[in-house]
Amino acid sequence: MDVIVVGAGPTGLFLASELALRGVPVTVLERLEEPDPTIKSGSINVASAEILDRRGLLPAAEEVQRRRLAEAGTFTGGRSNRTVRELTDAAGRASRRFPVLGHFAGIMFRHDLVDQDDPVLAAHTAVANGILVPQHDLELLLGEHCAKLGVEIRRGVEVRGLRSTGSGLDDDADVVVETDAGDFAAGWVVAADGGRSVIRKRLGVDFAGTGPEMVGYQAIADFEDASELRRGWNWTPRGIYTYGPVPGRVLVARFAPRPEDKDAPVTLEELQSAVRDVTGIPVTITRLRGRATRWSDNARQASTYRRGRVFLAGDAAHVHSPFSAQGLNLGLGDAVNLGWKLAATIQGHAPAGLLDTYHSERHPIGAWVLDWTRAQVALMRGDERTAQLRKVVGDELFAVPGATDRMVALSSGILQRYDVADDTTAPVGSIAGDVDLKSGTRLADHAHDGLFVLVDRSADGRYADAVGGREERIVHVSDPDASQPSLFVRPDGIIAWADASADQARKLLDIAIQRWVG
């Protein structure tokens, strides 16, 4: 096999699909017999929705969102409910509005405080109707995508270790993945096997960070009487909880030690005790619908994302509290960054050092997310002084013009930026977002095959010959428009060149193509 991906979560599945899209044989090994139905992340952010959009998966995500909003509507029972109303408004009855979803430390982002004309937000509105995609639905969606591309997913296979066919895992030899179903040899291995990654431990990669302060639970449950549970996010002296917006969904986090047996299934009694402790309401849970999730704010990051021919991605590379689904989105960002780089290397046309940019680009993003989640946990503490600080942040700072715009943009992942060129003129290094073309198409429509895209806005098509000999890797799109810059966009949606600096535009384009395409 060319590549073995360990783990069939969203990160592993999307990475496998990226490799298959470029014709690289890939096999996914997963210990679970079926996709995990346990309730986890409730949505994806805008950056992740744009990843799906660039691969033609936005319609499927939009269908999931329509279904989820219908379920949320039934939760209100016909009553006016602020949380559901904000979700519906944010998702965009008008398709080209920025979706204002999410929260910071339980402080919900208010759509009435967001300036929809803000140029940063306005450049990322096309996916507004495709972000309410829970993790389980996303895994099913990506599983179908992989099946269409011919990816082999072998379930019920538990990975136990790996070894090199050479002198060590740091050298350039093939790798053998050891499982309970036998050994599998491959040229490359990607560990997307979660926070307790067997592969990362076998590699001996340092996983430094901060220990947990809280333990949290998430489940869909039946209650004898849930009338006293308040909708939305609620802080208490013992922690924080939210009820809804889908029927029976409860998330509760308390500042307390985790159980000694962290792997033990969450029982009805354990969940009920946590809910009662945090809410102060003597609710009775009569049934768990599916498995409940237990998690913490343990925040750690791998010191390196690569060891020889083995890579770490998703939770195998970084863990933190799950607030705002940052882990899911961070993992998809890893996958879309690594996929095309690894494919180009395997196919022999990658420029020198390309694979090293996976760590150099993604590790700083991971470190930022860990700090972002730590800050939220700090603001959730139940003491009186933290409550006062939370009030200042929510009532005063968020009300400052532009403050909520900034927080929403950060939470949505659209402000990620890489050092990709000597020319640092905006928008080079940023995510392309919405790029509408005069033909009536969008840039994303030309990125479904995972290729580079050169949007040539010149009147005479002057940049077409820059593609020379790379037509199988670069899509040239002629779109004469003197009012907009030409763009060269990587397969992961990052703008690697723009002709804003006209004096050296062609020279800088050639440099960008040589640097990233080879």
Short mmCIF file of C-alpha atoms in Angstrom, two decimals:
data_model
loop_
_atom_site.label_atom_id
_atom_site.label_comp_id
_atom_site.label_asym_id
_atom_site.label_seq_id
_atom_site.Cartn_x
_atom_site.Cartn_y
_atom_site.Cartn_z
CA MET A 1 0.00 0.00 0.00
CA ASP A 2 1.16 3.54 -0.60
CA VAL A 3 -0.54 4.99 2.51
CA ILE A 4 -2.20 3.57 5.60
CA VAL A 5 -4.41 5.94 7.57
CA VAL A 6 -5.09 4.78 11.12
CA GLY A 7 -8.50 5.99 12.29
CA ALA A 8 -11.79 6.51 10.43
CA GLY A 9 -12.91 9.67 12.17
CA PRO A 10 -13.45 12.87 10.16
CA THR A 11 -9.71 13.62 9.99
CA GLY A 12 -8.74 10.16 8.76
CA LEU A 13 -11.60 9.88 6.29
CA PHE A 14 -11.05 13.27 4.73
CA LEU A 15 -7.31 12.73 4.46
CA ALA A 16 -7.90 9.37 2.79
CA SER A 17 -10.29 10.96 0.31
CA GLU A 18 -7.73 13.67 -0.53
CA LEU A 19 -5.13 11.04 -1.34
CA ALA A 20 -7.57 8.96 -3.38
CA LEU A 21 -8.68 12.06 -5.26
CA ARG A 22 -5.12 12.36 -6.59
CA GLY A 23 -4.91 8.66 -7.47
CA VAL A 24 -2.91 7.49 -4.44
CA PRO A 25 -3.86 4.00 -3.15
CA VAL A 26 -4.86 4.32 0.51
CA THR A 27 -6.30 2.01 3.15
CA VAL A 28 -7.97 3.14 6.37
CA LEU A 29 -7.73 0.93 9.47
CA GLU A 30 -10.39 1.44 12.17
CA ARG A 31 -10.96 -0.54 15.36
CA LEU A 32 -14.72 0.20 15.50
CA GLU A 33 -17.03 -2.03 13.49
CA GLU A 34 -19.36 0.87 12.62
CA PRO A 35 -19.15 4.68 12.62
CA ASP A 36 -19.36 5.90 16.21
CA PRO A 37 -22.90 7.18 16.92
CA THR A 38 -21.82 8.80 20.21
CA ILE A 39 -22.87 12.44 20.32
CA LYS A 40 -19.83 14.67 19.92
CA SER A 41 -19.35 17.92 18.01
CA GLY A 42 -22.64 19.51 16.99
CA SER A 43 -21.41 21.52 14.00
CA ILE A 44 -18.47 22.48 11.85
CA ASN A 45 -17.09 25.98 11.44
CA VAL A 46 -17.01 28.10 8.31
CA ALA A 47 -13.44 27.11 7.39
CA SER A 48 -14.43 23.42 7.51
CA ALA A 49 -17.60 24.01 5.51
CA GLU A 50 -15.45 25.70 2.88
CA ILE A 51 -13.21 22.62 2.79
CA LEU A 52 -16.29 20.54 1.96
CA ASP A 53 -17.42 23.16 -0.57
CA ARG A 54 -14.15 22.96 -2.46
CA ARG A 55 -14.64 19.21 -2.89
CA GLY A 56 -18.25 19.41 -4.05
CA LEU A 57 -19.68 18.24 -0.71
CA LEU A 58 -21.53 21.43 0.25
CA PRO A 59 -24.95 20.22 -1.03
CA ALA A 60 -24.72 17.17 1.24
CA ALA A 61 -23.80 19.38 4.20
CA GLU A 62 -26.72 21.69 3.43
CA GLU A 63 -29.10 18.73 3.47
CA VAL A 64 -27.84 17.76 6.94
CA GLN A 65 -28.36 21.33 8.15
CA ARG A 66 -31.94 21.42 6.85
CA ARG A 67 -32.69 18.23 8.74
CA ARG A 68 -31.03 19.44 11.96
CA LEU A 69 -32.87 22.75 11.93
CA ALA A 70 -36.16 20.90 11.53
CA GLU A 71 -35.29 18.79 14.58
CA ALA A 72 -34.35 21.91 16.53
CA GLY A 73 -37.69 23.45 15.62
CA THR A 74 -39.57 20.55 17.19
CA PHE A 75 -37.64 21.11 20.42
CA THR A 76 -39.33 24.46 20.99
CA GLY A 77 -42.80 22.93 20.97
CA GLY A 78 -44.10 25.99 19.16
CA ARG A 79 -42.74 28.36 21.78
CA SER A 80 -40.41 31.24 21.05
CA ASN A 81 -36.90 30.07 21.87
CA ARG A 82 -33.95 32.42 21.56
CA THR A 83 -31.34 29.73 20.96
CA VAL A 84 -33.22 28.05 18.13
CA ARG A 85 -34.26 31.39 16.67
CA GLU A 86 -30.64 32.56 16.61
CA LEU A 87 -29.53 29.29 15.02
CA THR A 88 -32.13 29.66 12.30
CA ASP A 89 -31.33 33.30 11.65
CA ALA A 90 -27.60 32.65 11.73
CA ALA A 91 -27.83 29.74 9.33
CA GLY A 92 -29.13 32.27 6.87
CA ARG A 93 -32.61 32.51 5.52
CA ALA A 94 -30.73 34.69 3.06
CA SER A 95 -27.99 32.45 1.66
CA ARG A 96 -25.24 35.06 1.52
CA ARG A 97 -25.05 36.12 5.16
CA PHE A 98 -22.24 35.13 7.47
CA PRO A 99 -23.45 32.38 9.83
CA VAL A 100 -23.17 33.65 13.40
CA LEU A 101 -23.06 30.43 15.37
CA GLY A 102 -21.16 29.37 18.43
CA HIS A 103 -19.97 30.90 21.64
CA PHE A 104 -16.94 31.86 23.68
CA ALA A 105 -16.93 30.33 27.17
CA GLY A 106 -20.71 29.94 26.90
CA ILE A 107 -21.24 33.57 25.86
CA MET A 108 -23.33 33.17 22.73
CA PHE A 109 -22.40 35.26 19.71
CA ARG A 110 -25.32 37.59 19.00
CA HIS A 111 -26.08 38.06 15.32
CA ASP A 112 -27.46 41.56 15.99
CA LEU A 113 -23.97 42.66 17.10
CA VAL A 114 -22.32 41.40 13.92
CA ASP A 115 -21.69 43.71 10.99
CA GLN A 116 -22.58 41.66 7.93
CA ASP A 117 -20.81 44.26 5.78
CA ASP A 118 -17.50 43.61 7.51
CA PRO A 119 -15.20 42.74 4.56
CA VAL A 120 -13.59 39.80 6.36
CA LEU A 121 -16.93 38.16 7.13
CA ALA A 122 -18.50 39.11 3.80
CA ALA A 123 -15.81 37.11 1.99
CA HIS A 124 -16.99 33.85 3.60
CA THR A 125 -20.76 33.60 3.25
CA ALA A 126 -21.38 30.98 0.55
CA VAL A 127 -21.40 28.08 3.03
CA ALA A 128 -23.87 29.63 5.50
CA ASN A 129 -26.40 26.84 5.00
CA GLY A 130 -23.95 23.98 5.51
CA ILE A 131 -22.39 24.30 8.95
CA LEU A 132 -24.88 22.59 11.28
CA VAL A 133 -23.28 19.21 10.58
CA PRO A 134 -22.78 17.04 13.70
CA GLN A 135 -19.72 14.82 13.78
CA HIS A 136 -21.62 11.56 13.25
CA ASP A 137 -23.34 12.97 10.15
CA LEU A 138 -20.01 14.26 8.90
CA GLU A 139 -18.44 10.82 9.28
CA LEU A 140 -21.28 9.25 7.29
CA LEU A 141 -20.94 11.94 4.62
CA LEU A 142 -17.18 11.47 4.33
CA GLY A 143 -17.56 7.69 4.38
CA GLU A 144 -19.77 7.90 1.29
CA HIS A 145 -17.26 10.26 -0.32
CA CYS A 146 -14.44 7.79 0.32
CA ALA A 147 -16.49 4.90 -1.06
CA LYS A 148 -17.05 6.78 -4.32
CA LEU A 149 -13.30 7.33 -4.60
CA GLY A 150 -12.49 3.67 -3.97
CA VAL A 151 -10.91 4.06 -0.54
CA GLU A 152 -10.70 0.76 1.33
CA ILE A 153 -11.90 1.11 4.93
CA ARG A 154 -11.12 -1.97 7.03
CA ARG A 155 -13.17 -1.89 10.22
CA GLY A 156 -12.76 -4.03 13.30
CA VAL A 157 -8.97 -3.84 13.02
CA GLU A 158 -7.14 -2.72 16.16
CA VAL A 159 -3.69 -1.23 15.68
CA ARG A 160 -1.16 -2.35 18.29
CA GLY A 161 2.07 -0.76 17.10
CA LEU A 162 4.35 -0.15 14.16
CA ARG A 163 7.92 -0.76 13.10
CA SER A 164 10.24 0.29 10.33
CA THR A 165 11.53 -2.04 7.65
CA GLY A 166 14.85 -0.18 7.95
CA SER A 167 17.01 0.80 10.87
CA GLY A 168 14.42 2.94 12.63
CA LEU A 169 11.25 4.99 12.29
CA ASP A 170 13.26 8.12 11.58
CA ASP A 171 14.75 6.76 8.36
CA ASP A 172 13.29 6.63 4.85
CA ALA A 173 12.22 2.98 4.88
CA ASP A 174 8.69 1.63 4.60
CA VAL A 175 6.60 1.17 7.71
CA VAL A 176 4.79 -1.91 9.04
CA VAL A 177 1.59 -1.36 11.02
CA GLU A 178 1.00 -4.17 13.52
CA THR A 179 -2.65 -5.08 14.17
CA ASP A 180 -4.72 -7.86 15.64
CA ALA A 181 -5.53 -8.86 12.05
CA GLY A 182 -1.92 -9.16 10.97
CA ASP A 183 0.74 -6.78 9.66
CA PHE A 184 0.20 -4.14 6.99
CA ALA A 185 3.16 -2.58 5.14
CA ALA A 186 3.03 0.84 3.54
CA GLY A 187 5.27 3.55 2.23
CA TRP A 188 3.64 6.12 4.51
CA VAL A 189 1.45 6.07 7.61
CA VAL A 190 -0.83 8.78 9.00
CA ALA A 191 -1.97 8.42 12.60
CA ALA A 192 -5.45 9.87 13.02
CA ASP A 193 -6.21 7.51 15.90
CA GLY A 194 -7.24 9.98 18.55
CA GLY A 195 -5.87 11.61 21.66
CA ARG A 196 -4.55 8.32 23.07
CA SER A 197 -2.87 7.49 19.79
CA VAL A 198 -1.07 4.16 19.81
CA ILE A 199 1.09 5.36 16.94
CA ARG A 200 2.18 8.57 18.68
CA LYS A 201 3.13 6.64 21.80
CA ARG A 202 5.07 4.11 19.74
CA LEU A 203 6.96 6.94 18.05
CA GLY A 204 7.86 8.38 21.44
CA VAL A 205 6.74 11.88 20.43
CA ASP A 206 6.48 14.28 23.37
CA PHE A 207 2.88 15.28 24.15
CA ALA A 208 3.33 18.19 26.53
CA GLY A 209 0.65 20.54 27.81
CA THR A 210 -1.63 21.19 30.75
CA GLY A 211 -3.68 18.77 32.80
CA PRO A 212 -7.48 18.84 33.15
CA GLU A 213 -9.44 21.07 35.51
CA MET A 214 -12.90 19.88 34.55
CA VAL A 215 -14.76 16.77 33.48
CA GLY A 216 -17.62 17.03 31.03
CA TYR A 217 -20.40 14.86 29.68
CA GLN A 218 -22.55 15.01 26.58
CA ALA A 219 -25.52 12.82 25.75
CA ILE A 220 -29.01 12.61 24.35
CA ALA A 221 -31.26 11.41 27.13
CA ASP A 222 -34.87 11.07 28.22
CA PHE A 223 -35.82 12.99 31.36
CA GLU A 224 -38.72 12.38 33.70
CA ASP A 225 -39.19 16.16 33.89
CA ALA A 226 -36.75 18.57 32.26
CA SER A 227 -38.92 21.68 32.58
CA GLU A 228 -36.52 23.39 35.00
CA LEU A 229 -33.48 22.97 32.74
CA ARG A 230 -32.83 26.24 30.94
CA ARG A 231 -32.11 26.34 27.24
CA GLY A 232 -28.76 27.61 25.97
CA TRP A 233 -25.58 28.00 28.02
CA ASN A 234 -25.88 28.43 31.78
CA TRP A 235 -23.14 29.02 34.36
CA THR A 236 -23.43 27.80 37.91
CA PRO A 237 -21.06 27.74 40.92
CA ARG A 238 -20.24 24.11 40.02
CA GLY A 239 -19.70 24.45 36.27
CA ILE A 240 -21.62 25.07 33.07
CA TYR A 241 -24.39 23.30 31.19
CA THR A 242 -26.55 23.58 28.12
CA TYR A 243 -29.81 21.88 27.21
CA GLY A 244 -30.92 21.57 23.58
CA PRO A 245 -31.24 22.67 20.84
CA VAL A 246 -32.17 19.15 19.67
CA PRO A 247 -34.56 17.12 21.84
CA GLY A 248 -32.87 15.59 24.89
CA ARG A 249 -29.36 16.86 24.18
CA VAL A 250 -27.53 17.83 27.36
CA LEU A 251 -23.93 18.94 27.88
CA VAL A 252 -22.60 19.47 31.38
CA ALA A 253 -19.09 20.30 32.61
CA ARG A 254 -18.00 20.55 36.21
CA PHE A 255 -14.75 21.52 37.83
CA ALA A 256 -13.92 18.16 39.37
CA PRO A 257 -11.43 15.30 38.90
CA ARG A 258 -12.07 12.73 36.18
CA PRO A 259 -13.01 9.19 37.23
CA GLU A 260 -10.03 6.90 37.77
CA ASP A 261 -11.18 4.63 34.95
CA LYS A 262 -11.37 7.13 32.08
CA ASP A 263 -12.23 4.38 29.60
CA ALA A 264 -15.25 3.05 31.47
CA PRO A 265 -18.59 3.67 29.71
CA VAL A 266 -20.62 6.56 31.10
CA THR A 267 -23.53 5.15 33.07
CA LEU A 268 -26.94 6.73 33.47
CA GLU A 269 -26.19 7.19 37.16
CA GLU A 270 -22.88 8.98 36.52
CA LEU A 271 -24.47 11.37 34.03
CA GLN A 272 -27.44 12.05 36.29
CA SER A 273 -25.13 12.81 39.22
CA ALA A 274 -23.14 15.28 37.11
CA VAL A 275 -26.28 17.01 35.81
CA ARG A 276 -27.74 17.34 39.29
CA ASP A 277 -24.45 18.58 40.73
CA VAL A 278 -23.91 21.32 38.14
CA THR A 279 -27.49 22.46 37.62
CA GLY A 280 -28.65 22.14 41.22
CA ILE A 281 -31.89 20.65 39.85
CA PRO A 282 -32.97 17.15 41.02
CA VAL A 283 -33.70 15.87 37.52
CA THR A 284 -34.20 12.18 36.84
CA ILE A 285 -32.82 10.61 33.67
CA THR A 286 -34.87 7.62 32.57
CA ARG A 287 -32.90 6.53 29.51
CA LEU A 288 -29.77 7.23 27.52
CA ARG A 289 -30.27 7.30 23.78
CA GLY A 290 -27.00 5.85 22.59
CA ARG A 291 -23.73 6.22 24.42
CA ALA A 292 -22.84 9.26 26.48
CA THR A 293 -19.47 10.97 26.03
CA ARG A 294 -17.02 11.82 28.79
CA TRP A 295 -14.29 14.38 28.14
CA SER A 296 -12.00 16.88 29.84
CA ASP A 297 -10.05 20.06 29.13
CA ASN A 298 -6.72 18.20 29.02
CA ALA A 299 -4.71 20.33 26.57
CA ARG A 300 -1.64 18.80 24.93
CA GLN A 301 0.18 18.99 21.62
CA ALA A 302 2.70 16.76 19.89
CA SER A 303 6.15 18.32 19.68
CA THR A 304 6.41 17.24 16.05
CA TYR A 305 3.75 16.22 13.52
CA ARG A 306 6.18 14.07 11.54
CA ARG A 307 8.63 11.31 12.33
CA GLY A 308 10.19 9.92 9.15
CA ARG A 309 7.38 8.43 7.05
CA VAL A 310 4.80 8.68 9.82
CA PHE A 311 2.55 11.71 10.39
CA LEU A 312 0.22 12.73 13.19
CA ALA A 313 -3.09 14.44 12.45
CA GLY A 314 -6.23 15.41 14.34
CA ASP A 315 -6.47 14.44 18.00
CA ALA A 316 -3.35 12.29 17.67
CA ALA A 317 -1.47 15.57 17.26
CA HIS A 318 -3.41 17.77 19.70
CA VAL A 319 -6.14 17.52 22.35
CA HIS A 320 -8.09 20.13 24.28
CA SER A 321 -11.60 20.83 25.55
CA PRO A 322 -14.27 20.32 22.89
CA PHE A 323 -15.98 23.70 23.27
CA SER A 324 -17.01 25.16 19.88
CA ALA A 325 -16.02 21.92 18.10
CA GLN A 326 -12.51 23.29 17.62
CA GLY A 327 -10.96 19.80 17.66
CA LEU A 328 -13.06 18.53 14.76
CA ASN A 329 -12.31 21.62 12.70
CA LEU A 330 -8.62 21.60 13.58
CA GLY A 331 -8.37 17.99 12.42
CA LEU A 332 -10.02 18.72 9.07
CA GLY A 333 -7.53 21.56 8.62
CA ASP A 334 -4.69 19.11 9.24
CA ALA A 335 -6.11 16.69 6.69
CA VAL A 336 -6.61 19.20 3.89
CA ASN A 337 -3.11 20.61 4.48
CA LEU A 338 -1.32 17.25 4.46
CA GLY A 339 -3.29 15.39 1.78
CA TRP A 340 -2.12 17.15 -1.37
CA LYS A 341 1.45 17.47 -0.08
CA LEU A 342 1.75 13.75 0.62
CA ALA A 343 0.14 12.86 -2.71
CA ALA A 344 2.57 15.09 -4.61
CA THR A 345 5.51 13.51 -2.78
CA ILE A 346 4.36 9.96 -3.54
CA GLN A 347 3.82 10.83 -7.20
CA GLY A 348 7.31 12.27 -7.46
CA HIS A 349 6.64 15.89 -8.38
CA ALA A 350 6.72 17.62 -4.99
CA PRO A 351 9.20 20.48 -4.60
CA ALA A 352 11.95 20.02 -2.03
CA GLY A 353 10.83 20.43 1.56
CA LEU A 354 7.10 20.37 0.80
CA LEU A 355 6.27 17.73 3.42
CA ASP A 356 8.12 19.70 6.10
CA THR A 357 5.63 22.56 5.66
CA TYR A 358 2.87 20.37 7.13
CA HIS A 359 4.38 20.75 10.60
CA SER A 360 5.57 24.32 10.14
CA GLU A 361 2.12 25.48 9.01
CA ARG A 362 -0.18 23.41 11.20
CA HIS A 363 1.69 23.29 14.52
CA PRO A 364 1.26 27.05 15.22
CA ILE A 365 -2.46 26.80 14.40
CA GLY A 366 -2.80 23.92 16.85
CA ALA A 367 -0.98 25.85 19.57
CA TRP A 368 -3.31 28.81 19.07
CA VAL A 369 -6.40 26.61 19.38
CA LEU A 370 -5.12 25.13 22.64
CA ASP A 371 -4.75 28.62 24.08
CA TRP A 372 -8.18 29.61 22.75
CA THR A 373 -9.81 26.69 24.56
CA ARG A 374 -7.81 27.24 27.76
CA ALA A 375 -9.02 30.84 27.85
CA GLN A 376 -12.63 29.67 27.60
CA VAL A 377 -12.23 27.23 30.48
CA ALA A 378 -10.70 29.98 32.61
CA LEU A 379 -13.73 32.17 31.95
CA MET A 380 -16.16 29.39 32.88
CA ARG A 381 -15.09 29.00 36.51
CA GLY A 382 -17.90 29.32 39.01
CA ASP A 383 -16.38 31.74 41.52
CA GLU A 384 -17.81 35.23 41.96
CA ARG A 385 -14.83 37.09 40.48
CA THR A 386 -14.87 35.03 37.29
CA ALA A 387 -18.61 35.65 37.02
CA GLN A 388 -17.94 39.39 37.21
CA LEU A 389 -15.25 39.13 34.54
CA ARG A 390 -17.60 37.09 32.34
CA LYS A 391 -20.22 39.82 32.65
CA VAL A 392 -17.72 42.46 31.57
CA VAL A 393 -16.65 40.38 28.57
CA GLY A 394 -20.19 39.49 27.52
CA ASP A 395 -22.03 42.73 28.26
CA GLU A 396 -19.33 45.32 27.65
CA LEU A 397 -16.47 44.09 25.48
CA PHE A 398 -18.63 42.14 23.02
CA ALA A 399 -20.81 45.24 22.59
CA VAL A 400 -17.87 47.30 21.30
CA PRO A 401 -18.29 47.81 17.53
CA GLY A 402 -16.23 45.21 15.70
CA ALA A 403 -15.44 43.10 18.79
CA THR A 404 -18.02 40.41 18.07
CA ASP A 405 -17.00 40.48 14.40
CA ARG A 406 -13.46 39.62 15.44
CA MET A 407 -14.47 36.87 17.87
CA VAL A 408 -16.83 35.29 15.34
CA ALA A 409 -14.12 35.37 12.66
CA LEU A 410 -11.60 33.75 15.00
CA SER A 411 -14.04 31.06 16.10
CA SER A 412 -15.00 30.36 12.48
CA GLY A 413 -11.42 29.60 11.48
CA ILE A 414 -11.34 32.08 8.60
CA LEU A 415 -8.42 34.11 9.98
CA GLN A 416 -5.89 31.28 9.64
CA ARG A 417 -2.85 32.53 7.77
CA TYR A 418 0.32 30.83 6.54
CA ASP A 419 3.68 32.25 5.51
CA VAL A 420 3.54 30.99 1.93
CA ALA A 421 5.35 33.62 -0.12
CA ASP A 422 7.97 36.35 -0.06
CA ASP A 423 5.16 38.69 -1.08
CA THR A 424 3.10 39.27 2.07
CA THR A 425 0.55 41.52 0.38
CA ALA A 426 -3.00 40.62 1.37
CA PRO A 427 -4.66 38.26 0.61
CA VAL A 428 -1.59 36.04 0.11
CA GLY A 429 -1.42 33.36 2.82
CA SER A 430 -5.10 33.52 3.75
CA ILE A 431 -8.06 31.25 2.94
CA ALA A 432 -9.63 32.09 -0.40
CA GLY A 433 -13.23 32.03 0.84
CA ASP A 434 -15.90 33.13 -1.63
CA VAL A 435 -14.53 33.98 -5.05
CA ASP A 436 -17.36 34.63 -7.50
CA LEU A 437 -16.48 34.54 -11.19
CA LYS A 438 -18.11 36.41 -14.07
CA SER A 439 -18.95 33.10 -15.69
CA GLY A 440 -21.47 32.50 -12.91
CA THR A 441 -19.30 29.86 -11.25
CA ARG A 442 -17.18 30.15 -8.10
CA LEU A 443 -13.57 29.28 -7.42
CA ALA A 444 -14.77 26.35 -5.28
CA ASP A 445 -16.48 24.86 -8.34
CA HIS A 446 -13.09 24.48 -10.01
CA ALA A 447 -11.42 22.86 -6.98
CA HIS A 448 -13.41 19.61 -6.78
CA ASP A 449 -10.50 17.52 -8.10
CA GLY A 450 -8.08 18.77 -5.47
CA LEU A 451 -5.86 20.68 -7.93
CA PHE A 452 -4.25 24.09 -7.77
CA VAL A 453 -6.46 26.79 -9.30
CA LEU A 454 -5.15 29.83 -11.19
CA VAL A 455 -7.89 32.42 -11.58
CA ASP A 456 -6.65 34.64 -14.40
CA ARG A 457 -8.45 38.00 -14.31
CA SER A 458 -6.24 39.60 -17.00
CA ALA A 459 -7.93 40.79 -20.18
CA ASP A 460 -5.42 39.00 -22.39
CA GLY A 461 -4.98 35.78 -20.40
CA ARG A 462 -1.36 36.70 -19.78
CA TYR A 463 -0.88 34.17 -17.00
CA ALA A 464 -1.99 31.07 -18.92
CA ASP A 465 1.49 30.12 -20.06
CA ALA A 466 2.70 30.05 -16.43
CA VAL A 467 0.92 26.69 -16.15
CA GLY A 468 3.15 25.26 -18.90
CA GLY A 469 3.55 21.48 -18.52
CA ARG A 470 1.56 21.34 -15.27
CA GLU A 471 -1.95 21.09 -16.69
CA GLU A 472 -2.61 17.91 -14.71
CA ARG A 473 -1.91 19.77 -11.47
CA ILE A 474 -3.13 23.32 -12.14
CA VAL A 475 -6.55 24.38 -13.39
CA HIS A 476 -6.37 27.63 -15.37
CA VAL A 477 -9.62 29.61 -15.16
CA SER A 478 -9.92 32.61 -17.46
CA ASP A 479 -12.17 35.24 -15.89
CA PRO A 480 -11.35 38.70 -17.28
CA ASP A 481 -12.19 41.26 -14.60
CA ALA A 482 -10.05 44.35 -14.13
CA SER A 483 -11.72 45.12 -10.80
CA GLN A 484 -10.43 41.96 -9.09
CA PRO A 485 -6.92 40.49 -8.66
CA SER A 486 -5.83 37.27 -10.28
CA LEU A 487 -5.25 34.48 -7.74
CA PHE A 488 -3.19 31.31 -7.48
CA VAL A 489 -4.81 29.02 -4.90
CA ARG A 490 -3.40 25.84 -3.37
CA PRO A 491 -5.53 22.67 -3.09
CA ASP A 492 -6.19 23.49 0.59
CA GLY A 493 -7.74 26.83 -0.35
CA ILE A 494 -4.76 28.98 0.66
CA ILE A 495 -3.93 31.89 -1.66
CA ALA A 496 -0.29 31.48 -2.69
CA TRP A 497 -0.16 34.47 -5.05
CA ALA A 498 -2.21 37.50 -6.05
CA ASP A 499 -1.28 40.07 -8.68
CA ALA A 500 -1.96 43.00 -6.38
CA SER A 501 1.71 44.00 -6.70
CA ALA A 502 1.58 44.42 -10.47
CA ASP A 503 5.22 45.41 -10.97
CA GLN A 504 6.52 41.92 -10.22
CA ALA A 505 3.31 39.95 -10.63
CA ARG A 506 4.52 37.43 -13.20
CA LYS A 507 7.84 36.86 -11.48
CA LEU A 508 6.13 36.24 -8.14
CA LEU A 509 3.64 33.86 -9.78
CA ASP A 510 6.47 31.79 -11.25
CA ILE A 511 8.13 31.68 -7.82
CA ALA A 512 4.87 30.57 -6.17
CA ILE A 513 4.29 27.83 -8.73
CA GLN A 514 7.85 26.57 -8.39
CA ARG A 515 7.63 26.66 -4.59
CA TRP A 516 4.34 24.78 -4.24
CA VAL A 517 3.81 22.82 -7.47
CA GLY A 518 7.41 22.04 -8.42
#
